[in-house]
Coordinates of N, CA and C in Angstrom, one line a residue:
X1 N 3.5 211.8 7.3 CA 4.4 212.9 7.4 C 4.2 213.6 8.7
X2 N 5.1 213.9 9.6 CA 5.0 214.5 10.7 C 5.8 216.4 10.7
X3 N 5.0 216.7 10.7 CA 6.4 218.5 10.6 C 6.1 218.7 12.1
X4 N 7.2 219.5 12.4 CA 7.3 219.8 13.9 C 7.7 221.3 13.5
X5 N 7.2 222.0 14.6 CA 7.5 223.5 15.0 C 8.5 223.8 16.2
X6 N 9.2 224.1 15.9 CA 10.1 224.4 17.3 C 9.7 225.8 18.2
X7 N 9.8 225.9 19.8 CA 9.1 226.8 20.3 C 10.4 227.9 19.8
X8 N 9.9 229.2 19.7 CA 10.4 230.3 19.6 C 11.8 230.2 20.7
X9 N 12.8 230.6 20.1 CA 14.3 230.9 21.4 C 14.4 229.8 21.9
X10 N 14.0 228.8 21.2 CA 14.5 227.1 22.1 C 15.7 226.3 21.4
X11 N 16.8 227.4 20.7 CA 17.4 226.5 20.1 C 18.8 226.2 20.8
X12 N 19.0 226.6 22.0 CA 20.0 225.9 23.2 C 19.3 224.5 23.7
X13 N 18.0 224.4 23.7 CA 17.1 223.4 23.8 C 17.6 222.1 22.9
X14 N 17.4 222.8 21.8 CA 17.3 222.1 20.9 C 19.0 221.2 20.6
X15 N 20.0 222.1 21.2 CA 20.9 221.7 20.9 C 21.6 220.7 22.0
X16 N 21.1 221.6 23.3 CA 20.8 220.1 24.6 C 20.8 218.6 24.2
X17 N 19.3 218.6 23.2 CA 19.0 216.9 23.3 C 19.4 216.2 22.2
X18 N 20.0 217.2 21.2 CA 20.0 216.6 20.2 C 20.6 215.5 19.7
X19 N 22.2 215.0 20.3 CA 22.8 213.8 20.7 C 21.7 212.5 21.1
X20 N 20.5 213.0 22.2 CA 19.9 211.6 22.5 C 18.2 211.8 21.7
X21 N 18.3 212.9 20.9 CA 17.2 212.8 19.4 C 18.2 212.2 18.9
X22 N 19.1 211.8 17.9 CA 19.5 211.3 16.9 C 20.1 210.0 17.4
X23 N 19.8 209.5 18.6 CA 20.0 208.3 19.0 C 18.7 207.6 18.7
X24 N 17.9 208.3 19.5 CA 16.7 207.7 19.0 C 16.0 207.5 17.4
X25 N 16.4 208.4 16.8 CA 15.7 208.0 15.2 C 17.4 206.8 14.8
X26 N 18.1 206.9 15.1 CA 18.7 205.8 14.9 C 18.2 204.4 15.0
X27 N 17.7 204.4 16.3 CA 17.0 203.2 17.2 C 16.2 202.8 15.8
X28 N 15.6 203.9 15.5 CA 14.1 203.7 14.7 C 14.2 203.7 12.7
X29 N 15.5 203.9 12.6 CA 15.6 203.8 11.1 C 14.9 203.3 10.3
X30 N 14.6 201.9 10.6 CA 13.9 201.3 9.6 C 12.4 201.8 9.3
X31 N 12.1 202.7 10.4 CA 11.0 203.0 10.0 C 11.1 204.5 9.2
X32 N 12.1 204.9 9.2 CA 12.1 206.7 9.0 C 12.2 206.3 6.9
X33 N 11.6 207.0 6.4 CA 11.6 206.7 4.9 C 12.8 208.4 4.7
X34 N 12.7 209.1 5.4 CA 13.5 210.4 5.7 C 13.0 211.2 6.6
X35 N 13.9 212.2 6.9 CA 14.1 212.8 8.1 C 15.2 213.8 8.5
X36 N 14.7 215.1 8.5 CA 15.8 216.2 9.1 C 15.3 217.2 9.4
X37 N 16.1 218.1 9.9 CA 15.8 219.6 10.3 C 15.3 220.7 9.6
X38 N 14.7 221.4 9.7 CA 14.3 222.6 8.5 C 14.8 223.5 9.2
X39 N 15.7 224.1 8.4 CA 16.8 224.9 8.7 C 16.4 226.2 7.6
X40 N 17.6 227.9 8.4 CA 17.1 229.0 8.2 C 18.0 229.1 6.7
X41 N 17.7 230.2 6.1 CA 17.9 230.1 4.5 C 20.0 230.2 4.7
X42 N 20.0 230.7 5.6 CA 21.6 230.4 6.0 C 22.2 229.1 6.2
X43 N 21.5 228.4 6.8 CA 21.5 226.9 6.8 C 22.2 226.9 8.3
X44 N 22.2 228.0 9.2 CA 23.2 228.0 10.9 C 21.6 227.3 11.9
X45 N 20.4 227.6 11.3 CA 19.5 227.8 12.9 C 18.5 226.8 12.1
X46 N 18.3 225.9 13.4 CA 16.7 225.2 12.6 C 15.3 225.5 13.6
X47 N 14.4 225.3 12.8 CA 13.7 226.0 13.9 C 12.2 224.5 13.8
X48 N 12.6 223.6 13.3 CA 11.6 222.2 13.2 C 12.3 221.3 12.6
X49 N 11.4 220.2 12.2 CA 11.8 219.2 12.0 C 10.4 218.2 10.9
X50 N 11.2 217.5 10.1 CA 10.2 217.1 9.0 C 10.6 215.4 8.9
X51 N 9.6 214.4 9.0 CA 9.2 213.0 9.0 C 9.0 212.4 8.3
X52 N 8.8 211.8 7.1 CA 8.7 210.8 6.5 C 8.5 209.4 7.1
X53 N 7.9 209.3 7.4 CA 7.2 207.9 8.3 C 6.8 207.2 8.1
X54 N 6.7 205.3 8.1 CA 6.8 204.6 7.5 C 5.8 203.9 8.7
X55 N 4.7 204.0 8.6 CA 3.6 203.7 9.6 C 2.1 203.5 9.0
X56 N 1.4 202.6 9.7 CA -0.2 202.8 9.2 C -0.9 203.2 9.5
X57 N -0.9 204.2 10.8 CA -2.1 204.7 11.3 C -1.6 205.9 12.3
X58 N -2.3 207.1 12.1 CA -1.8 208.1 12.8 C -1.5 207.7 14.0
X59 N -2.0 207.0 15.0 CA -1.9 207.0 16.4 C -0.3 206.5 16.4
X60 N 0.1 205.9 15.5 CA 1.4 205.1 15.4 C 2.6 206.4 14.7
X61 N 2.1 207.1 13.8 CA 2.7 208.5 13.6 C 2.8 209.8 15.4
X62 N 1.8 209.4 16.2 CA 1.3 210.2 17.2 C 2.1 209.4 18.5
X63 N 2.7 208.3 18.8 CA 3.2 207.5 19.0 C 4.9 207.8 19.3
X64 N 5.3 207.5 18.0 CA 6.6 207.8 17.5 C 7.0 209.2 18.3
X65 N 6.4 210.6 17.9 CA 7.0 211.5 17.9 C 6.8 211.8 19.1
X66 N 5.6 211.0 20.1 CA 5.8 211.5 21.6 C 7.1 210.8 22.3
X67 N 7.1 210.3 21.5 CA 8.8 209.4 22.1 C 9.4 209.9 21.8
X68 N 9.7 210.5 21.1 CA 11.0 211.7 20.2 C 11.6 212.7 21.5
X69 N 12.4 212.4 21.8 CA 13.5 213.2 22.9 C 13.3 214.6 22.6
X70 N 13.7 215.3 21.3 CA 13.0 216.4 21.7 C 11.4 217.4 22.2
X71 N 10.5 216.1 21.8 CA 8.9 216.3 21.8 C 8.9 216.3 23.6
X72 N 9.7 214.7 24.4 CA 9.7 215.3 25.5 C 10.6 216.0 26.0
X73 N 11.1 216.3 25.8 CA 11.6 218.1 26.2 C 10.7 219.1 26.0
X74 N 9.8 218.9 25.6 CA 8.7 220.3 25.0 C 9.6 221.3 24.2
X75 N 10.2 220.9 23.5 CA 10.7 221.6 22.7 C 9.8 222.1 21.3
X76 N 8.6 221.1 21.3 CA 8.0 221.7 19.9 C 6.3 222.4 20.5
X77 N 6.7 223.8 19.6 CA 5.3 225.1 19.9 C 4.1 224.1 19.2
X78 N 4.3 223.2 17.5 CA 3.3 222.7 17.4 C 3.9 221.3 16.6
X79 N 3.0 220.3 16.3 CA 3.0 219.0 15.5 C 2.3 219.0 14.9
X80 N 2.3 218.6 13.3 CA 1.4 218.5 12.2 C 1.9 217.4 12.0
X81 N 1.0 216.3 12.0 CA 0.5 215.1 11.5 C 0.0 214.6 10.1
X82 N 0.2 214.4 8.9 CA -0.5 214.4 7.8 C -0.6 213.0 6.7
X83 N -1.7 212.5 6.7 CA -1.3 210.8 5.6 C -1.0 211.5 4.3
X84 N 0.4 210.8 4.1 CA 1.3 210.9 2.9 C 1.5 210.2 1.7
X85 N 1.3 210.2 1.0 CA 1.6 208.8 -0.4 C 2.7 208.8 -1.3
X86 N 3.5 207.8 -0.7 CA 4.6 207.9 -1.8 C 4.9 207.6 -3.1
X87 N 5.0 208.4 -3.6 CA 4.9 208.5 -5.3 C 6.0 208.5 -5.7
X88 N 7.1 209.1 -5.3 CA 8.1 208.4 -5.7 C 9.2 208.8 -4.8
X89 N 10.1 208.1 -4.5 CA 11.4 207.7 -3.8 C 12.6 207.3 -4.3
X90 N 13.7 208.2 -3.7 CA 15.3 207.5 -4.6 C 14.7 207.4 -6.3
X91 N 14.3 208.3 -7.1 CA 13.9 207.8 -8.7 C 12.9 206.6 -9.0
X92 N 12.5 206.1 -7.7 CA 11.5 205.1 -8.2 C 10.1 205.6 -7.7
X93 N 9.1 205.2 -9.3 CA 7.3 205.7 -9.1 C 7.0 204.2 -8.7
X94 N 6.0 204.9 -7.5 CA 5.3 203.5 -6.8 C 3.8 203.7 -6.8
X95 N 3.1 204.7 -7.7 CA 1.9 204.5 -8.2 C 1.6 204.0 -9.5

């Protein structure tokens, strides 16, 4: 699981790359188990971004998101990295 932080007041930033971010996780679908914006209780402003990642080894989680169009933009204040277990997906238990 990867969560992103977006820097404070970067969301013209954000709105800059976001055409060649969502090219990129396109490119990368097969790997994305889910994937979207965390958005304000209004649902108008996002201010990060949340991963579901289909990888074995952080460096390959650490990998992925340096390649992420908005990561090089410096658009994100911080990255949380975390191993995830999926327990269940779409209604199905996989423990």
């Amino acid at each position: 699981m990867i969560e992103t932080f977006d820097k404070p007041d970067h969301q013209a930033l954000r709105l800059e790359v976001r055409d060649v971010h969502l090219a990129y996780l396109d490119a990368h679908k097969e790997r994305l188990l889910a994937c979207g914006a965390k958005l304000s209780d209004d649902g108008k402003t996002a201010s990060g971004g949340l991963y579901l990642l289909d990888c074995e080894t952080r460096e390959a989680a650490q990998a992925f998101i340096d390649a992420d169009p908005f990561s090089q933009a410096d658009l994100f204040e911080r990255v949380v990295i975390c191993r995830w277990r999926k327990a269940y997906l779409d209604g199905i238990g996989y423990l």
